[in-house]
PDB file of C-alpha atoms in Angstrom:
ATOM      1  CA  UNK V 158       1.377 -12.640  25.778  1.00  0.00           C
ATOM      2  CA  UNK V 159       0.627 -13.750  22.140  1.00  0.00           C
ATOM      3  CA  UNK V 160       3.212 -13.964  20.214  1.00  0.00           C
ATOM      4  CA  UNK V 161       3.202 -13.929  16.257  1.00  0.00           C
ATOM      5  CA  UNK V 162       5.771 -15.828  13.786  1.00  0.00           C
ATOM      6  CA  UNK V 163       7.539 -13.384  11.403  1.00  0.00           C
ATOM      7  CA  UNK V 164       6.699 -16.339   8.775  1.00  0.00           C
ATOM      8  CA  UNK V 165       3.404 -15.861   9.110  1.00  0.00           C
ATOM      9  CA  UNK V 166       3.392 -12.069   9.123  1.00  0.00           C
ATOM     10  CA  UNK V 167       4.970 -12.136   6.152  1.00  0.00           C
ATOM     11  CA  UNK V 168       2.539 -14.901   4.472  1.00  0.00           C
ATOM     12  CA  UNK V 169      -0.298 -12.517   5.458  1.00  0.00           C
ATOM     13  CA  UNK V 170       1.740  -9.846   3.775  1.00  0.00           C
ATOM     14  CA  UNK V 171       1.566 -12.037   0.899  1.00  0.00           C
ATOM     15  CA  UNK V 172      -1.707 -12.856   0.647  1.00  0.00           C
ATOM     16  CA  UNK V 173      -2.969  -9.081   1.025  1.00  0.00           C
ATOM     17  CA  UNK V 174      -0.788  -8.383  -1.850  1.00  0.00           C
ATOM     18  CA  UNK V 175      -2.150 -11.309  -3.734  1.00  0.00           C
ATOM     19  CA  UNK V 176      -5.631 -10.572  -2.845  1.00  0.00           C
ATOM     20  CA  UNK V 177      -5.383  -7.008  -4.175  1.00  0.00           C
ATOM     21  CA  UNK V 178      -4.019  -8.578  -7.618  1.00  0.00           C
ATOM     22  CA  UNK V 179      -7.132 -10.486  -8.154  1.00  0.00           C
ATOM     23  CA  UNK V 180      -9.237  -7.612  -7.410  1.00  0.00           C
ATOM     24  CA  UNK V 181      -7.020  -5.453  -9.637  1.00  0.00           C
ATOM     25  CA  UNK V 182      -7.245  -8.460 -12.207  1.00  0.00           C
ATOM     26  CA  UNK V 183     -11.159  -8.118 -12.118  1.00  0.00           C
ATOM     27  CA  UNK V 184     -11.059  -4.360 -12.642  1.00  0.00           C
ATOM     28  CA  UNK V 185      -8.723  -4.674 -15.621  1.00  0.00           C
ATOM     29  CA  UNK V 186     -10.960  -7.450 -17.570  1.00  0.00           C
ATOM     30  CA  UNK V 187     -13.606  -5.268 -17.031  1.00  0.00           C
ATOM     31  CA  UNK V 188     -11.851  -2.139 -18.778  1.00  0.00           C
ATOM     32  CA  UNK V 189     -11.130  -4.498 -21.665  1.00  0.00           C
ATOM     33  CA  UNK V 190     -14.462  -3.300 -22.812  1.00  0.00           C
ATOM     34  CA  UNK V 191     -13.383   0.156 -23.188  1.00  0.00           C
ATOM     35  CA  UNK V 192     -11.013   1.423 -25.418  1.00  0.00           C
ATOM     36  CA  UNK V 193      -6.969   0.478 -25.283  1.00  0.00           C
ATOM     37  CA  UNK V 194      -5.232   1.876 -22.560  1.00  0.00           C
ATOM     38  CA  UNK V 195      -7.917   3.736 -20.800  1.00  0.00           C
ATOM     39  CA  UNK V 196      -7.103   1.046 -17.499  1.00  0.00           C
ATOM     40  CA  UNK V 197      -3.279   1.618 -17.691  1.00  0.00           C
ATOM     41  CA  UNK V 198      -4.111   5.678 -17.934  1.00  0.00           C
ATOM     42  CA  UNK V 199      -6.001   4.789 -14.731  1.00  0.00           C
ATOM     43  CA  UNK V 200      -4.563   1.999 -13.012  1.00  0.00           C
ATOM     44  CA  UNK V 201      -3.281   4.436 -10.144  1.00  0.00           C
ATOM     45  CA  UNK V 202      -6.080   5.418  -9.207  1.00  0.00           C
ATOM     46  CA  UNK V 203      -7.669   1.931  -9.341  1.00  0.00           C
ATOM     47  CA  UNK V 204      -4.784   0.649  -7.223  1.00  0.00           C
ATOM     48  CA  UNK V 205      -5.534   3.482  -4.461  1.00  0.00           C
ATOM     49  CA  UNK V 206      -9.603   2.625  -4.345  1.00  0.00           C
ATOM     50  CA  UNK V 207      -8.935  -0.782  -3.908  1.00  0.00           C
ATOM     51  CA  UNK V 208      -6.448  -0.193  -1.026  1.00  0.00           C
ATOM     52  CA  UNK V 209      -9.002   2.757   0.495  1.00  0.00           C
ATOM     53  CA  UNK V 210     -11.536  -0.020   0.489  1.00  0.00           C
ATOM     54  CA  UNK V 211      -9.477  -2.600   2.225  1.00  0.00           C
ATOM     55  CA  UNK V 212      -8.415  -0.157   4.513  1.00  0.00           C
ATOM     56  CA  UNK V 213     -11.516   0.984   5.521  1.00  0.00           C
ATOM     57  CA  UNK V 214     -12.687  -2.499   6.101  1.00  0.00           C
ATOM     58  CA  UNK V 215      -9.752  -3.074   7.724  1.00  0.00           C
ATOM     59  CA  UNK V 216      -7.608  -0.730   9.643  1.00  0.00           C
ATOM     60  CA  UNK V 217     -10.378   1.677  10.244  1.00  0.00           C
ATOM     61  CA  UNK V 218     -12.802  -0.629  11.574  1.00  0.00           C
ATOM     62  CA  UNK V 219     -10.267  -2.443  13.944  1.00  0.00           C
ATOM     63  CA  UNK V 220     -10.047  -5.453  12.058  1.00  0.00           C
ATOM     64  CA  UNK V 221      -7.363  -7.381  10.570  1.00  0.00           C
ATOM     65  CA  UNK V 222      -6.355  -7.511   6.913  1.00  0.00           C
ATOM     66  CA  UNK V 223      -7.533 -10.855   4.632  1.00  0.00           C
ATOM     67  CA  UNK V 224      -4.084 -12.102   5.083  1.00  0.00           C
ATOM     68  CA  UNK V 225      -4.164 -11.760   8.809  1.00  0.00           C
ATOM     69  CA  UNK V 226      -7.360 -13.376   9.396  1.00  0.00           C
ATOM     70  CA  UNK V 227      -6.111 -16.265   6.987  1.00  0.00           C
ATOM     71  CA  UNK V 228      -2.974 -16.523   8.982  1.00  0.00           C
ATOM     72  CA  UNK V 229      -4.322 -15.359  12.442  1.00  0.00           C
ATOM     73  CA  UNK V 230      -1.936 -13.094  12.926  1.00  0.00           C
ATOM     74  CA  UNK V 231      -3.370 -10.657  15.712  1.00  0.00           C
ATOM     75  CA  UNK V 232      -1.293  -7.394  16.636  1.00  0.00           C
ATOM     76  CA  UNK V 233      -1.465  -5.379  20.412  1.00  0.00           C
ATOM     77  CA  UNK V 234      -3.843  -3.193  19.442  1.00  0.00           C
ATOM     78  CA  UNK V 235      -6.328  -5.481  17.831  1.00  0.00           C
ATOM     79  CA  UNK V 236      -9.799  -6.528  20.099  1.00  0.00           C
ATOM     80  CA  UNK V 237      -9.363  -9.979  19.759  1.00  0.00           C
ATOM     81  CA  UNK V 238     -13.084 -11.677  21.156  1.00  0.00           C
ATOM     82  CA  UNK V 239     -16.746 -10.651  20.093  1.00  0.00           C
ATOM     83  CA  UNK V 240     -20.029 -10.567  21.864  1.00  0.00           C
ATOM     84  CA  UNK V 241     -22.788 -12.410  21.187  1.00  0.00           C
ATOM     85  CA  UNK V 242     -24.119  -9.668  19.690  1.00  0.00           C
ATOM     86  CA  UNK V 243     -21.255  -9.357  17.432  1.00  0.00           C
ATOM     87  CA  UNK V 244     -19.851  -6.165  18.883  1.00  0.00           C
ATOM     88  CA  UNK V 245     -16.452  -5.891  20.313  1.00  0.00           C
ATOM     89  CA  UNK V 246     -14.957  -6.963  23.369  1.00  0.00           C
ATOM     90  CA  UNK V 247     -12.094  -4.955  25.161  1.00  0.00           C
ATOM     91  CA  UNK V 248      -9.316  -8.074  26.254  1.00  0.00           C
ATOM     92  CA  UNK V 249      -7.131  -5.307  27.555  1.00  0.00           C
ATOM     93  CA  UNK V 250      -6.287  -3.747  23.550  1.00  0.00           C
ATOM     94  CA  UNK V 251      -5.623  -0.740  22.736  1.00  0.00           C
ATOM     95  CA  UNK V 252      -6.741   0.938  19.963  1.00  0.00           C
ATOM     96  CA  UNK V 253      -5.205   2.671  17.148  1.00  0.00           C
ATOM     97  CA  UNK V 254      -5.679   6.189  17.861  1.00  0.00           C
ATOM     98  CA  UNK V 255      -7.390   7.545  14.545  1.00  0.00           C
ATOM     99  CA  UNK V 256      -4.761   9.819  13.606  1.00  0.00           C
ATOM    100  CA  UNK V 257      -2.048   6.779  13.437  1.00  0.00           C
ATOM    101  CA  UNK V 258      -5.292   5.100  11.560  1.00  0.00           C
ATOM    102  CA  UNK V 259      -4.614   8.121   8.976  1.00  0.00           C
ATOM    103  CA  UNK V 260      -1.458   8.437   8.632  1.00  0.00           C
ATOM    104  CA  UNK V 261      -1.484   4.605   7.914  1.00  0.00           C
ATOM    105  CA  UNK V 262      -3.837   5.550   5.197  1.00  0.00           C
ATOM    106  CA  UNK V 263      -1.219   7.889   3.832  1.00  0.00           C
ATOM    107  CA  UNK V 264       1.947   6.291   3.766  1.00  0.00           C
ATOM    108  CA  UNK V 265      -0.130   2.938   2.216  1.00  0.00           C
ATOM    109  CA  UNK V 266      -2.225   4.279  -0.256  1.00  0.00           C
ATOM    110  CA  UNK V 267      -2.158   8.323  -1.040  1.00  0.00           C
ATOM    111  CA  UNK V 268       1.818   8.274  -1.202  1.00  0.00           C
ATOM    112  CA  UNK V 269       2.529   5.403  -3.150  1.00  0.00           C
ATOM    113  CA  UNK V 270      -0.684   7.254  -5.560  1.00  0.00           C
ATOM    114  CA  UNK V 271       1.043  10.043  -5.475  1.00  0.00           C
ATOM    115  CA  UNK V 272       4.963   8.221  -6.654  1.00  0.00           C
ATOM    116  CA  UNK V 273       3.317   6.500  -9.448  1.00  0.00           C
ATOM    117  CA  UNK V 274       1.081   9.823 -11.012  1.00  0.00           C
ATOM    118  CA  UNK V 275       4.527  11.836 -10.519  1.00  0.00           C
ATOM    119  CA  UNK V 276       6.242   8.788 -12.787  1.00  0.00           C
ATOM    120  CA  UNK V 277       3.884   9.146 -15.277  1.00  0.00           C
ATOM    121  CA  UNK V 278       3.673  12.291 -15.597  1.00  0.00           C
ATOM    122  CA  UNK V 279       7.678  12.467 -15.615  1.00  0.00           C
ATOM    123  CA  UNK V 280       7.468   9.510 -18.391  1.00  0.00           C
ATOM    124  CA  UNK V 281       4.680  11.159 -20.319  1.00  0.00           C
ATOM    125  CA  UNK V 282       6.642  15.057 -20.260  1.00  0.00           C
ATOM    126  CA  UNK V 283      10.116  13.160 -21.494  1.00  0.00           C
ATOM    127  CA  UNK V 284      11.619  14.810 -18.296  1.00  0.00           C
ATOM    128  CA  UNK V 285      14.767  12.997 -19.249  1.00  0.00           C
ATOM    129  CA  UNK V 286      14.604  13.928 -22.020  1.00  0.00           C
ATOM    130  CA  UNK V 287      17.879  16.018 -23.135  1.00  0.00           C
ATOM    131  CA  UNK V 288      16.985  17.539 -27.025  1.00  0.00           C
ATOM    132  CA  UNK V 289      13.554  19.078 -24.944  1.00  0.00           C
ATOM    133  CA  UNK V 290      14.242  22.811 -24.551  1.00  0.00           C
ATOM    134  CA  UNK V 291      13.068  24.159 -21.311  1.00  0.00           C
ATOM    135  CA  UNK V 292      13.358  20.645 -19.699  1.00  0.00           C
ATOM    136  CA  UNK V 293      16.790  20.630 -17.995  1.00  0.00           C
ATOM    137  CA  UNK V 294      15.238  22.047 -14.045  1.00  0.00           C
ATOM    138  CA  UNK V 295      12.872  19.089 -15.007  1.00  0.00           C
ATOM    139  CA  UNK V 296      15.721  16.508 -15.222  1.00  0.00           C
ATOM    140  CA  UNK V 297      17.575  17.589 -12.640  1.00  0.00           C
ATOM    141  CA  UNK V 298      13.929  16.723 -10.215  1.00  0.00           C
ATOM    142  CA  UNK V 299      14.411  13.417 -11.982  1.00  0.00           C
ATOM    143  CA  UNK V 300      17.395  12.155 -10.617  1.00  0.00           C
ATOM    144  CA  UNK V 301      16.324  13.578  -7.386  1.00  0.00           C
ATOM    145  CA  UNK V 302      13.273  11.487  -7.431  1.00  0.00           C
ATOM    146  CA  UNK V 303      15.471   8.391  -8.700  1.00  0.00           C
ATOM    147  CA  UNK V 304      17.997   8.874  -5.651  1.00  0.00           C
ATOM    148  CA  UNK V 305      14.958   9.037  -3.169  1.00  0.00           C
ATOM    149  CA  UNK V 306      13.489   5.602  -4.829  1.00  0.00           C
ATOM    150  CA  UNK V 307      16.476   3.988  -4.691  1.00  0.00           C
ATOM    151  CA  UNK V 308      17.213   5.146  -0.850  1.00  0.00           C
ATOM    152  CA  UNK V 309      13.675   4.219  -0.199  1.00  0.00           C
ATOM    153  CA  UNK V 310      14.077   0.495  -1.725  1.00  0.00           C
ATOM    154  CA  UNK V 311      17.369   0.075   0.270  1.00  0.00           C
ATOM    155  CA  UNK V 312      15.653   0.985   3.002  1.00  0.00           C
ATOM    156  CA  UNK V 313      13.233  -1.327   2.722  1.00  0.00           C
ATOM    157  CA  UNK V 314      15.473  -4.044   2.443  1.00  0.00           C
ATOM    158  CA  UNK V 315      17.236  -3.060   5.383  1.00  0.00           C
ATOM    159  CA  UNK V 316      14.081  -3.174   7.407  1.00  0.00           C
ATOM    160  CA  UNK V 317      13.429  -6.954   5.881  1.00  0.00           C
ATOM    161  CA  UNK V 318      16.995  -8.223   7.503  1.00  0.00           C
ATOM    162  CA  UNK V 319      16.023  -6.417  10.130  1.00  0.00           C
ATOM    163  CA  UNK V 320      12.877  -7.702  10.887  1.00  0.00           C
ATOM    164  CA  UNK V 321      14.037 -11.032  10.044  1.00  0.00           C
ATOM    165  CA  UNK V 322      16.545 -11.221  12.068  1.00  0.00           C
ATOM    166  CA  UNK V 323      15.067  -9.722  15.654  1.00  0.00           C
ATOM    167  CA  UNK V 324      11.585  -7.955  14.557  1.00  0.00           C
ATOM    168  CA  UNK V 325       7.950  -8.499  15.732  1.00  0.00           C
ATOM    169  CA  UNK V 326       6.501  -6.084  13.311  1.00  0.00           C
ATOM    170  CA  UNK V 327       6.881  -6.226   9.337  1.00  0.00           C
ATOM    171  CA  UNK V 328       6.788  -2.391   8.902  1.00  0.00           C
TER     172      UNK V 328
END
């Protein structure tokens, strides 16, 4: 069996990331055009499309990610040879089943969406606020929400060490 260097998983982490910057870098020279702020108003939803479109290149077709490819990191899962007339061949893979394809799409790109509209809107309404009348249930859903980020982000360090020290995948 194949086996894949956490170093290099996390390289092709990297370069995804990277490679999403650039993109997001074109989008946001091209808003310069418009009027101030209109790409920071919007930069959410930019964000998501870009992922969507990566993902659909990507995890939906059975493909790997640019950082994979540029790494050659290949997963169990992934068909890993062509034919000649470019279609795939099965080397014993399995498939994502396109519900886990989904879900990926969720937790990647309509979640995270869906965190940073719910900060803005809670940094646009002042939801911490105190003088606001009317905003105190609102405050109270803000430390909530803070708690849950900061579990999350501990979390996700935990799953770094852990991965580190005896994983074979980065998520």
């Amino acid at each position: 069996p194949e086996t894949t260097l956490r170093v290099n998983q996390l390289d092709a982490a990297r370069l995804d990331s990277e490679i999403l910057s650039l993109l997001t870098s074109g989008f946001a020279s091209a808003f310069r055009l418009f009027h101030e702020g209109v790409f920071d108003r919007w930069r959410p939803e930019v964000d998501a499309l870009l992922r969507l479109v990566v993902w659909r290149y990507t995890t939906l077709a059975d493909r790997p990610s640019p950082g994979d490819s540029l790494q050659n990191v290949k997963y169990r899962g992934w068909p890993h040879e062509r034919a000649g007339d470019g279609r795939h061949v099965d080397a014993g893979m399995q498939r994502l089943p396109a519900r886990q394809k989904y879900g990926i799409m969720l937790l990647t790109i309509v979640l995270p969406w869906a965190v940073a509209r719910l900060k803005r809107l809670m940094d646009d309404e002042r939801w911490e606020d105190g003088e606001r009348p009317g905003v105190q249930p609102y405050r109270a859903l803000r430390r909530v929400f803070t708690v849950v980020e900061r579990a999350y982000e501990a979390a996700t360090l935990v799953n770094l060490v852990v991965f580190l020290k005896a994983g074979v995948y980065r998520s």
